[in-house]
PDB file of C-alpha atoms in Angstrom:
ATOM      1  CA  MET N   1      -3.044 115.834  -8.167  1.00  0.00           C
ATOM      2  CA  PHE N   2      -1.065 113.139  -9.621  1.00  0.00           C
ATOM      3  CA  THR N   3       0.947 113.228 -12.659  1.00  0.00           C
ATOM      4  CA  LEU N   4       1.801 110.043 -14.720  1.00  0.00           C
ATOM      5  CA  ASN N   5       4.518 110.161 -17.692  1.00  0.00           C
ATOM      6  CA  CYS N   6       3.123 108.008 -20.193  1.00  0.00           C
ATOM      7  CA  LYS N   7       5.928 107.880 -22.620  1.00  0.00           C
ATOM      8  CA  GLY N   8       6.218 111.539 -22.801  1.00  0.00           C
ATOM      9  CA  GLN N   9       2.372 112.597 -22.664  1.00  0.00           C
ATOM     10  CA  LEU N  10       2.013 113.656 -19.494  1.00  0.00           C
ATOM     11  CA  LEU N  11      -1.390 112.420 -17.594  1.00  0.00           C
ATOM     12  CA  THR N  12      -2.328 114.817 -15.011  1.00  0.00           C
ATOM     13  CA  ILE N  13      -5.005 113.543 -12.606  1.00  0.00           C
ATOM     14  CA  THR N  14      -6.554 116.515 -10.903  1.00  0.00           C
ATOM     15  CA  LYS N  15     -10.166 114.700 -10.630  1.00  0.00           C
ATOM     16  CA  PRO N  16     -11.487 111.345 -10.744  1.00  0.00           C
ATOM     17  CA  ILE N  17     -10.856 109.884 -14.202  1.00  0.00           C
ATOM     18  CA  VAL N  18     -12.286 106.771 -15.980  1.00  0.00           C
ATOM     19  CA  MET N  19     -10.396 103.564 -17.562  1.00  0.00           C
ATOM     20  CA  GLY N  20     -12.641 101.896 -20.024  1.00  0.00           C
ATOM     21  CA  ILE N  21     -12.294  98.001 -20.621  1.00  0.00           C
ATOM     22  CA  ILE N  22     -11.949  96.224 -23.847  1.00  0.00           C
ATOM     23  CA  ASN N  23     -11.508  92.603 -23.645  1.00  0.00           C
ATOM     24  CA  SER N  24     -10.523  90.743 -26.459  1.00  0.00           C
ATOM     25  CA  THR N  25     -11.431  87.337 -24.677  1.00  0.00           C
ATOM     26  CA  PRO N  26     -14.118  84.808 -25.638  1.00  0.00           C
ATOM     27  CA  ASP N  27     -14.922  84.242 -21.841  1.00  0.00           C
ATOM     28  CA  SER N  28     -14.941  87.294 -20.157  1.00  0.00           C
ATOM     29  CA  PHE N  29     -17.655  87.247 -17.055  1.00  0.00           C
ATOM     30  CA  TYR N  30     -19.484  89.830 -18.869  1.00  0.00           C
ATOM     31  CA  ALA N  31     -20.337  89.324 -22.266  1.00  0.00           C
ATOM     32  CA  GLY N  32     -20.720  92.676 -23.319  1.00  0.00           C
ATOM     33  CA  SER N  33     -16.953  93.318 -22.725  1.00  0.00           C
ATOM     34  CA  ARG N  34     -15.748  91.137 -25.069  1.00  0.00           C
ATOM     35  CA  THR N  35     -14.856  92.759 -27.964  1.00  0.00           C
ATOM     36  CA  ALA N  36     -13.711  91.217 -31.613  1.00  0.00           C
ATOM     37  CA  VAL N  37     -10.856  92.956 -33.305  1.00  0.00           C
ATOM     38  CA  ASP N  38     -13.428  94.094 -35.877  1.00  0.00           C
ATOM     39  CA  ASP N  39     -15.230  95.989 -33.164  1.00  0.00           C
ATOM     40  CA  VAL N  40     -12.296  97.501 -31.170  1.00  0.00           C
ATOM     41  CA  LEU N  41     -12.031 100.656 -33.178  1.00  0.00           C
ATOM     42  CA  ARG N  42     -16.234 101.209 -32.653  1.00  0.00           C
ATOM     43  CA  LYS N  43     -15.890 100.364 -28.789  1.00  0.00           C
ATOM     44  CA  ALA N  44     -12.861 102.776 -28.467  1.00  0.00           C
ATOM     45  CA  GLU N  45     -14.373 105.561 -30.304  1.00  0.00           C
ATOM     46  CA  GLN N  46     -17.713 105.266 -28.358  1.00  0.00           C
ATOM     47  CA  MET N  47     -15.524 105.477 -25.098  1.00  0.00           C
ATOM     48  CA  ILE N  48     -13.678 108.529 -26.131  1.00  0.00           C
ATOM     49  CA  THR N  49     -16.735 110.101 -26.947  1.00  0.00           C
ATOM     50  CA  GLU N  50     -18.223 109.495 -23.404  1.00  0.00           C
ATOM     51  CA  GLY N  51     -14.957 110.601 -22.151  1.00  0.00           C
ATOM     52  CA  VAL N  52     -12.632 108.130 -21.282  1.00  0.00           C
ATOM     53  CA  THR N  53      -9.059 108.938 -20.333  1.00  0.00           C
ATOM     54  CA  ILE N  54      -7.333 105.402 -20.577  1.00  0.00           C
ATOM     55  CA  ILE N  55      -8.575 102.237 -22.524  1.00  0.00           C
ATOM     56  CA  ASP N  56      -7.639  99.536 -21.051  1.00  0.00           C
ATOM     57  CA  VAL N  57      -6.898  96.246 -23.429  1.00  0.00           C
ATOM     58  CA  GLY N  58      -6.678  92.796 -22.073  1.00  0.00           C
ATOM     59  CA  GLY N  59      -6.533  89.549 -23.901  1.00  0.00           C
ATOM     60  CA  GLN N  60      -6.717  86.903 -20.756  1.00  0.00           C
ATOM     61  CA  SER N  61      -9.794  86.504 -18.463  1.00  0.00           C
ATOM     62  CA  THR N  62      -8.770  86.912 -14.792  1.00  0.00           C
ATOM     63  CA  ARG N  63     -12.062  85.711 -13.460  1.00  0.00           C
ATOM     64  CA  PRO N  64     -12.026  83.156 -10.913  1.00  0.00           C
ATOM     65  CA  GLY N  65     -11.388  79.776 -12.123  1.00  0.00           C
ATOM     66  CA  SER N  66     -10.922  81.092 -15.612  1.00  0.00           C
ATOM     67  CA  GLU N  67      -8.546  78.872 -17.887  1.00  0.00           C
ATOM     68  CA  LEU N  68      -4.718  80.231 -18.222  1.00  0.00           C
ATOM     69  CA  ILE N  69      -3.609  80.971 -21.433  1.00  0.00           C
ATOM     70  CA  SER N  70       0.159  81.482 -22.621  1.00  0.00           C
ATOM     71  CA  ALA N  71       1.857  84.723 -23.541  1.00  0.00           C
ATOM     72  CA  GLU N  72       1.597  83.806 -27.472  1.00  0.00           C
ATOM     73  CA  ASP N  73      -2.190  83.399 -27.431  1.00  0.00           C
ATOM     74  CA  GLU N  74      -2.644  86.264 -25.348  1.00  0.00           C
ATOM     75  CA  LEU N  75      -0.309  88.456 -27.704  1.00  0.00           C
ATOM     76  CA  LYS N  76      -2.607  87.100 -30.688  1.00  0.00           C
ATOM     77  CA  ARG N  77      -5.585  88.480 -28.948  1.00  0.00           C
ATOM     78  CA  THR N  78      -4.099  92.071 -27.810  1.00  0.00           C
ATOM     79  CA  LEU N  79      -1.726  93.189 -29.926  1.00  0.00           C
ATOM     80  CA  PRO N  80      -3.909  93.740 -32.891  1.00  0.00           C
ATOM     81  CA  ALA N  81      -6.413  95.592 -30.553  1.00  0.00           C
ATOM     82  CA  VAL N  82      -3.568  97.944 -29.418  1.00  0.00           C
ATOM     83  CA  GLU N  83      -2.374  98.653 -32.798  1.00  0.00           C
ATOM     84  CA  ALA N  84      -5.440  99.538 -34.164  1.00  0.00           C
ATOM     85  CA  ILE N  85      -6.514 102.025 -31.363  1.00  0.00           C
ATOM     86  CA  ALA N  86      -3.283 103.612 -31.220  1.00  0.00           C
ATOM     87  CA  LYS N  87      -2.913 103.988 -35.184  1.00  0.00           C
ATOM     88  CA  THR N  88      -6.824 105.445 -35.434  1.00  0.00           C
ATOM     89  CA  PHE N  89      -6.496 107.795 -32.190  1.00  0.00           C
ATOM     90  CA  PRO N  90      -2.848 108.605 -32.011  1.00  0.00           C
ATOM     91  CA  ASP N  91      -3.292 110.667 -28.753  1.00  0.00           C
ATOM     92  CA  GLN N  92      -5.491 108.324 -26.658  1.00  0.00           C
ATOM     93  CA  ILE N  93      -3.718 106.685 -23.559  1.00  0.00           C
ATOM     94  CA  ILE N  94      -3.792 103.081 -23.707  1.00  0.00           C
ATOM     95  CA  SER N  95      -2.944 100.403 -21.101  1.00  0.00           C
ATOM     96  CA  VAL N  96      -2.353  96.873 -21.531  1.00  0.00           C
ATOM     97  CA  ASP N  97      -4.062  94.076 -18.990  1.00  0.00           C
ATOM     98  CA  THR N  98      -1.105  91.636 -18.543  1.00  0.00           C
ATOM     99  CA  PHE N  99       1.262  89.889 -16.374  1.00  0.00           C
ATOM    100  CA  TYR N 100       3.624  88.516 -19.249  1.00  0.00           C
ATOM    101  CA  ALA N 101       6.733  90.529 -19.743  1.00  0.00           C
ATOM    102  CA  SER N 102       6.779  89.837 -23.507  1.00  0.00           C
ATOM    103  CA  VAL N 103       3.272  90.888 -23.808  1.00  0.00           C
ATOM    104  CA  ALA N 104       3.617  94.229 -22.162  1.00  0.00           C
ATOM    105  CA  LYS N 105       7.048  95.013 -24.150  1.00  0.00           C
ATOM    106  CA  ALA N 106       5.054  94.182 -27.321  1.00  0.00           C
ATOM    107  CA  ALA N 107       2.034  96.071 -26.617  1.00  0.00           C
ATOM    108  CA  VAL N 108       3.904  99.228 -25.429  1.00  0.00           C
ATOM    109  CA  ASP N 109       6.140  99.040 -28.446  1.00  0.00           C
ATOM    110  CA  ALA N 110       2.833  99.221 -30.644  1.00  0.00           C
ATOM    111  CA  GLY N 111       1.190 102.116 -28.503  1.00  0.00           C
ATOM    112  CA  ALA N 112       0.308 101.339 -25.000  1.00  0.00           C
ATOM    113  CA  SER N 113       1.810 103.638 -22.356  1.00  0.00           C
ATOM    114  CA  ILE N 114       0.303 101.886 -18.963  1.00  0.00           C
ATOM    115  CA  VAL N 115       1.129  98.324 -17.810  1.00  0.00           C
ATOM    116  CA  ASN N 116      -1.774  96.983 -15.830  1.00  0.00           C
ATOM    117  CA  ASP N 117      -0.647  93.973 -14.299  1.00  0.00           C
ATOM    118  CA  VAL N 118      -3.325  92.021 -11.772  1.00  0.00           C
ATOM    119  CA  SER N 119      -0.979  89.895 -10.170  1.00  0.00           C
ATOM    120  CA  GLY N 120       1.087  92.532  -8.145  1.00  0.00           C
ATOM    121  CA  GLY N 121       4.077  91.328 -10.089  1.00  0.00           C
ATOM    122  CA  SER N 122       3.853  87.533  -8.841  1.00  0.00           C
ATOM    123  CA  MET N 123       3.092  85.836 -11.975  1.00  0.00           C
ATOM    124  CA  ASN N 124       6.082  86.400 -14.297  1.00  0.00           C
ATOM    125  CA  GLU N 125       9.286  87.239 -12.932  1.00  0.00           C
ATOM    126  CA  ASP N 126      10.521  89.198 -15.811  1.00  0.00           C
ATOM    127  CA  LEU N 127       7.461  91.730 -16.082  1.00  0.00           C
ATOM    128  CA  LEU N 128       8.659  94.425 -13.337  1.00  0.00           C
ATOM    129  CA  ILE N 129      12.278  94.338 -14.686  1.00  0.00           C
ATOM    130  CA  THR N 130      10.507  95.132 -18.183  1.00  0.00           C
ATOM    131  CA  VAL N 131       8.516  97.839 -16.947  1.00  0.00           C
ATOM    132  CA  ALA N 132      11.475  99.529 -15.486  1.00  0.00           C
ATOM    133  CA  GLU N 133      13.027  99.065 -18.753  1.00  0.00           C
ATOM    134  CA  LEU N 134       9.963 100.622 -20.576  1.00  0.00           C
ATOM    135  CA  LYS N 135       9.607 103.598 -18.138  1.00  0.00           C
ATOM    136  CA  VAL N 136       5.974 103.661 -18.205  1.00  0.00           C
ATOM    137  CA  PRO N 137       3.256 103.949 -15.266  1.00  0.00           C
ATOM    138  CA  TYR N 138       2.556 100.698 -13.591  1.00  0.00           C
ATOM    139  CA  VAL N 139      -0.995  99.544 -11.806  1.00  0.00           C
ATOM    140  CA  LEU N 140       0.111  97.506  -8.818  1.00  0.00           C
ATOM    141  CA  MET N 141      -2.947  95.325  -7.830  1.00  0.00           C
ATOM    142  CA  HIS N 142      -3.132  93.066  -4.862  1.00  0.00           C
ATOM    143  CA  THR N 143      -4.170  89.488  -5.095  1.00  0.00           C
ATOM    144  CA  LYS N 144      -3.149  86.118  -3.713  1.00  0.00           C
ATOM    145  CA  GLY N 145      -2.206  83.162  -6.049  1.00  0.00           C
ATOM    146  CA  SER N 146      -3.781  82.723  -9.537  1.00  0.00           C
ATOM    147  CA  ALA N 147      -7.288  82.843 -11.309  1.00  0.00           C
ATOM    148  CA  GLN N 148      -7.661  79.178 -10.611  1.00  0.00           C
ATOM    149  CA  THR N 149      -6.543  79.243  -6.612  1.00  0.00           C
ATOM    150  CA  MET N 150      -7.240  82.902  -5.491  1.00  0.00           C
ATOM    151  CA  GLN N 151     -10.519  82.251  -4.000  1.00  0.00           C
ATOM    152  CA  GLN N 152      -9.410  79.469  -1.823  1.00  0.00           C
ATOM    153  CA  LEU N 153      -6.868  81.998  -0.303  1.00  0.00           C
ATOM    154  CA  ALA N 154      -9.431  84.591   0.518  1.00  0.00           C
ATOM    155  CA  VAL N 155      -8.438  84.748   4.247  1.00  0.00           C
ATOM    156  CA  TYR N 156      -7.553  87.601   6.254  1.00  0.00           C
ATOM    157  CA  LYS N 157      -7.514  88.444   9.879  1.00  0.00           C
ATOM    158  CA  ASN N 158      -7.956  92.562   8.971  1.00  0.00           C
ATOM    159  CA  VAL N 159      -8.179  92.726   5.010  1.00  0.00           C
ATOM    160  CA  THR N 160      -7.602  96.513   4.842  1.00  0.00           C
ATOM    161  CA  THR N 161      -4.361  96.396   6.824  1.00  0.00           C
ATOM    162  CA  GLU N 162      -3.128  93.353   5.321  1.00  0.00           C
ATOM    163  CA  VAL N 163      -3.773  94.311   1.527  1.00  0.00           C
ATOM    164  CA  PHE N 164      -2.320  97.993   2.609  1.00  0.00           C
ATOM    165  CA  ASP N 165       0.895  96.216   3.930  1.00  0.00           C
ATOM    166  CA  ALA N 166       1.354  94.095   0.786  1.00  0.00           C
ATOM    167  CA  LEU N 167       0.679  96.939  -1.605  1.00  0.00           C
ATOM    168  CA  ASN N 168       3.079  99.063   0.518  1.00  0.00           C
ATOM    169  CA  ASN N 169       6.006  96.403   0.593  1.00  0.00           C
ATOM    170  CA  GLN N 170       5.895  96.174  -3.164  1.00  0.00           C
ATOM    171  CA  LEU N 171       5.859  99.785  -3.791  1.00  0.00           C
ATOM    172  CA  VAL N 172       8.908 100.171  -1.809  1.00  0.00           C
ATOM    173  CA  ASN N 173      10.252  97.549  -4.298  1.00  0.00           C
ATOM    174  CA  LEU N 174       9.064  99.158  -7.209  1.00  0.00           C
ATOM    175  CA  ILE N 175      10.475 102.425  -6.458  1.00  0.00           C
ATOM    176  CA  LYS N 176      14.053 100.713  -5.905  1.00  0.00           C
ATOM    177  CA  MET N 177      13.679  99.235  -9.404  1.00  0.00           C
ATOM    178  CA  GLY N 178      13.115 102.729 -10.761  1.00  0.00           C
ATOM    179  CA  ILE N 179       9.221 102.360 -11.059  1.00  0.00           C
ATOM    180  CA  ASN N 180       8.059 105.304  -9.740  1.00  0.00           C
ATOM    181  CA  ASP N 181       4.638 106.277 -11.811  1.00  0.00           C
ATOM    182  CA  VAL N 182       2.705 103.725 -10.046  1.00  0.00           C
ATOM    183  CA  ILE N 183      -1.253 103.201  -9.579  1.00  0.00           C
ATOM    184  CA  ILE N 184      -2.575 101.513  -6.811  1.00  0.00           C
ATOM    185  CA  ASP N 185      -5.528  99.141  -7.045  1.00  0.00           C
ATOM    186  CA  PRO N 186      -6.761  97.042  -3.823  1.00  0.00           C
ATOM    187  CA  GLY N 187      -7.770  94.313  -6.082  1.00  0.00           C
ATOM    188  CA  PHE N 188     -11.614  93.893  -5.477  1.00  0.00           C
ATOM    189  CA  GLY N 189     -12.752  90.483  -6.194  1.00  0.00           C
ATOM    190  CA  PHE N 190      -9.129  89.092  -6.176  1.00  0.00           C
ATOM    191  CA  ALA N 191      -8.640  86.513  -3.445  1.00  0.00           C
ATOM    192  CA  LYS N 192     -11.483  88.538  -1.736  1.00  0.00           C
ATOM    193  CA  THR N 193     -15.201  87.534  -0.794  1.00  0.00           C
ATOM    194  CA  GLY N 194     -17.986  89.890  -1.220  1.00  0.00           C
ATOM    195  CA  VAL N 195     -17.585  90.754   2.658  1.00  0.00           C
ATOM    196  CA  HIS N 196     -13.713  91.563   2.227  1.00  0.00           C
ATOM    197  CA  ASN N 197     -14.796  93.484  -0.822  1.00  0.00           C
ATOM    198  CA  PHE N 198     -17.327  96.001   1.104  1.00  0.00           C
ATOM    199  CA  GLU N 199     -14.686  96.280   4.092  1.00  0.00           C
ATOM    200  CA  LEU N 200     -12.250  97.506   1.448  1.00  0.00           C
ATOM    201  CA  LEU N 201     -14.670  99.807  -0.165  1.00  0.00           C
ATOM    202  CA  ARG N 202     -15.462 101.125   3.404  1.00  0.00           C
ATOM    203  CA  GLN N 203     -12.169 101.643   4.210  1.00  0.00           C
ATOM    204  CA  LEU N 204     -10.880 102.772   0.746  1.00  0.00           C
ATOM    205  CA  SER N 205      -9.463 106.459   1.952  1.00  0.00           C
ATOM    206  CA  PHE N 206      -6.907 104.424   3.925  1.00  0.00           C
ATOM    207  CA  PHE N 207      -5.084 103.411   0.469  1.00  0.00           C
ATOM    208  CA  THR N 208      -4.782 107.356  -0.445  1.00  0.00           C
ATOM    209  CA  HIS N 209      -1.954 107.254   2.365  1.00  0.00           C
ATOM    210  CA  LEU N 210       0.065 105.465  -0.133  1.00  0.00           C
ATOM    211  CA  GLY N 211       0.463 108.795  -1.979  1.00  0.00           C
ATOM    212  CA  ARG N 212      -0.443 107.242  -5.313  1.00  0.00           C
ATOM    213  CA  PRO N 213      -3.745 107.488  -7.521  1.00  0.00           C
ATOM    214  CA  VAL N 214      -6.112 104.688  -6.161  1.00  0.00           C
ATOM    215  CA  LEU N 215      -7.642 102.852  -9.072  1.00  0.00           C
ATOM    216  CA  VAL N 216     -11.081 101.088  -8.501  1.00  0.00           C
ATOM    217  CA  GLY N 217     -12.332  97.904 -10.538  1.00  0.00           C
ATOM    218  CA  LEU N 218     -15.809  96.992  -9.304  1.00  0.00           C
ATOM    219  CA  SER N 219     -17.589  97.278 -12.704  1.00  0.00           C
ATOM    220  CA  ARG N 220     -20.139  94.429 -12.868  1.00  0.00           C
ATOM    221  CA  LYS N 221     -18.414  92.161 -10.702  1.00  0.00           C
ATOM    222  CA  SER N 222     -20.036  89.501  -8.410  1.00  0.00           C
ATOM    223  CA  THR N 223     -20.006  92.012  -5.258  1.00  0.00           C
ATOM    224  CA  VAL N 224     -22.664  93.873  -7.462  1.00  0.00           C
ATOM    225  CA  TYR N 225     -24.644  91.126  -9.055  1.00  0.00           C
ATOM    226  CA  LYS N 226     -24.611  88.255  -6.398  1.00  0.00           C
ATOM    227  CA  THR N 227     -25.549  91.090  -3.677  1.00  0.00           C
ATOM    228  CA  LEU N 228     -28.644  92.043  -5.856  1.00  0.00           C
ATOM    229  CA  SER N 229     -29.331  88.285  -7.279  1.00  0.00           C
ATOM    230  CA  VAL N 230     -28.941  89.617 -10.685  1.00  0.00           C
ATOM    231  CA  THR N 231     -26.737  88.800 -13.746  1.00  0.00           C
ATOM    232  CA  PRO N 232     -23.723  90.539 -14.812  1.00  0.00           C
ATOM    233  CA  GLU N 233     -25.724  92.319 -17.591  1.00  0.00           C
ATOM    234  CA  GLU N 234     -28.306  93.596 -14.898  1.00  0.00           C
ATOM    235  CA  ALA N 235     -25.481  95.221 -12.838  1.00  0.00           C
ATOM    236  CA  LEU N 236     -25.075  98.553 -13.975  1.00  0.00           C
ATOM    237  CA  ASN N 237     -27.429 100.515 -11.576  1.00  0.00           C
ATOM    238  CA  GLY N 238     -25.709  98.656  -8.706  1.00  0.00           C
ATOM    239  CA  THR N 239     -22.246  99.407 -10.352  1.00  0.00           C
ATOM    240  CA  THR N 240     -22.901 103.049 -10.551  1.00  0.00           C
ATOM    241  CA  VAL N 241     -23.959 103.005  -6.586  1.00  0.00           C
ATOM    242  CA  LEU N 242     -20.619 101.216  -5.644  1.00  0.00           C
ATOM    243  CA  HIS N 243     -18.856 103.507  -7.989  1.00  0.00           C
ATOM    244  CA  THR N 244     -20.276 106.544  -6.022  1.00  0.00           C
ATOM    245  CA  ILE N 245     -19.099 105.357  -2.771  1.00  0.00           C
ATOM    246  CA  ALA N 246     -15.740 104.786  -4.104  1.00  0.00           C
ATOM    247  CA  LEU N 247     -15.418 108.536  -5.264  1.00  0.00           C
ATOM    248  CA  LEU N 248     -16.684 109.504  -1.916  1.00  0.00           C
ATOM    249  CA  ASN N 249     -13.889 107.635  -0.610  1.00  0.00           C
ATOM    250  CA  GLY N 250     -11.313 108.773  -2.180  1.00  0.00           C
ATOM    251  CA  ALA N 251     -11.008 106.526  -5.517  1.00  0.00           C
ATOM    252  CA  ASN N 252      -9.066 108.650  -8.458  1.00  0.00           C
ATOM    253  CA  ILE N 253      -9.634 106.055 -11.421  1.00  0.00           C
ATOM    254  CA  LEU N 254     -12.519 103.873 -12.208  1.00  0.00           C
ATOM    255  CA  ARG N 255     -11.993 100.949 -14.279  1.00  0.00           C
ATOM    256  CA  VAL N 256     -15.268 100.416 -15.973  1.00  0.00           C
ATOM    257  CA  HIS N 257     -17.314  98.557 -18.760  1.00  0.00           C
ATOM    258  CA  ASP N 258     -19.733 101.644 -19.111  1.00  0.00           C
ATOM    259  CA  VAL N 259     -17.837 104.765 -19.533  1.00  0.00           C
ATOM    260  CA  LYS N 260     -20.887 107.223 -19.790  1.00  0.00           C
ATOM    261  CA  GLU N 261     -22.624 106.086 -16.993  1.00  0.00           C
ATOM    262  CA  ALA N 262     -19.137 106.338 -14.819  1.00  0.00           C
ATOM    263  CA  MET N 263     -18.480 109.760 -16.197  1.00  0.00           C
ATOM    264  CA  GLN N 264     -21.856 111.206 -14.834  1.00  0.00           C
ATOM    265  CA  ALA N 265     -21.095 109.680 -11.346  1.00  0.00           C
ATOM    266  CA  ILE N 266     -17.733 111.477 -11.516  1.00  0.00           C
ATOM    267  CA  LYS N 267     -19.623 114.871 -12.326  1.00  0.00           C
ATOM    268  CA  LEU N 268     -22.788 114.427  -9.710  1.00  0.00           C
ATOM    269  CA  VAL N 269     -19.852 113.490  -7.159  1.00  0.00           C
ATOM    270  CA  GLU N 270     -17.567 116.161  -7.973  1.00  0.00           C
ATOM    271  CA  THR N 271     -20.366 118.546  -7.932  1.00  0.00           C
ATOM    272  CA  TYR N 272     -21.499 117.408  -4.571  1.00  0.00           C
ATOM    273  CA  LYS N 273     -18.274 118.002  -3.244  1.00  0.00           C
ATOM    274  CA  GLU N 274     -18.216 121.681  -4.619  1.00  0.00           C
ATOM    275  CA  GLU N 275     -21.309 122.362  -3.188  1.00  0.00           C
ATOM    276  CA  LYS N 276     -20.573 121.162   0.245  1.00  0.00           C
ATOM    277  CA  ARG N 277     -17.395 123.257   0.264  1.00  0.00           C
TER     278      ARG N 277
END
């Protein structure tokens, strides 16, 4: 069991939960996740009805080779969505997907209560200081470089131990800074090849030794659709298969585009585990 303090609202994780993705971006790799502000509340309501625990709002595409946008532009995309969800669904836990300190602070002030940082604290030196001051949970993800350079840096002798060591070292730094509520994300697809992603999935239980909730972000990614020779739009079935493997190997949080299907996978895996015992 894990407990996270989300601005006074305690999130207790006794079984796997779902983080639903709302992208306020024009160039997300999966078109179905690109959500205009007018559609945010409809999408959020659907996710809540389907059983989502956290809604993750992002304004910057982090797919390989994507164009970096400024904090100001990201804020214009992100803040209206966070404000709308927080106002309409005041009990909903919202995370903001950003590596900019200014965006994180504005989003938390507007109603977000988790910071999801794909850079692991490497893209903006003020972000971790800001998270410590805000006293909100932090998603620590492993990557190398930026979205523009990471695929050239996907080189490892042992991807599992190297990713684990990097996360462990940064976790120690976070604790020293006073950031204690940390979620671990191995960073599937970030400075990783398909081979690396499958190896990390096989060894996912290794990351539970960090003593923090483990988040898995595999939804409709290239590891799924390139392996199956389909498009991201056709990758739901493959995503569910990998989610099932992740759950069996210790995943606590699934970050997904499709909440209903992820919740079904969790229910089936949890029932399987109960029957097994």
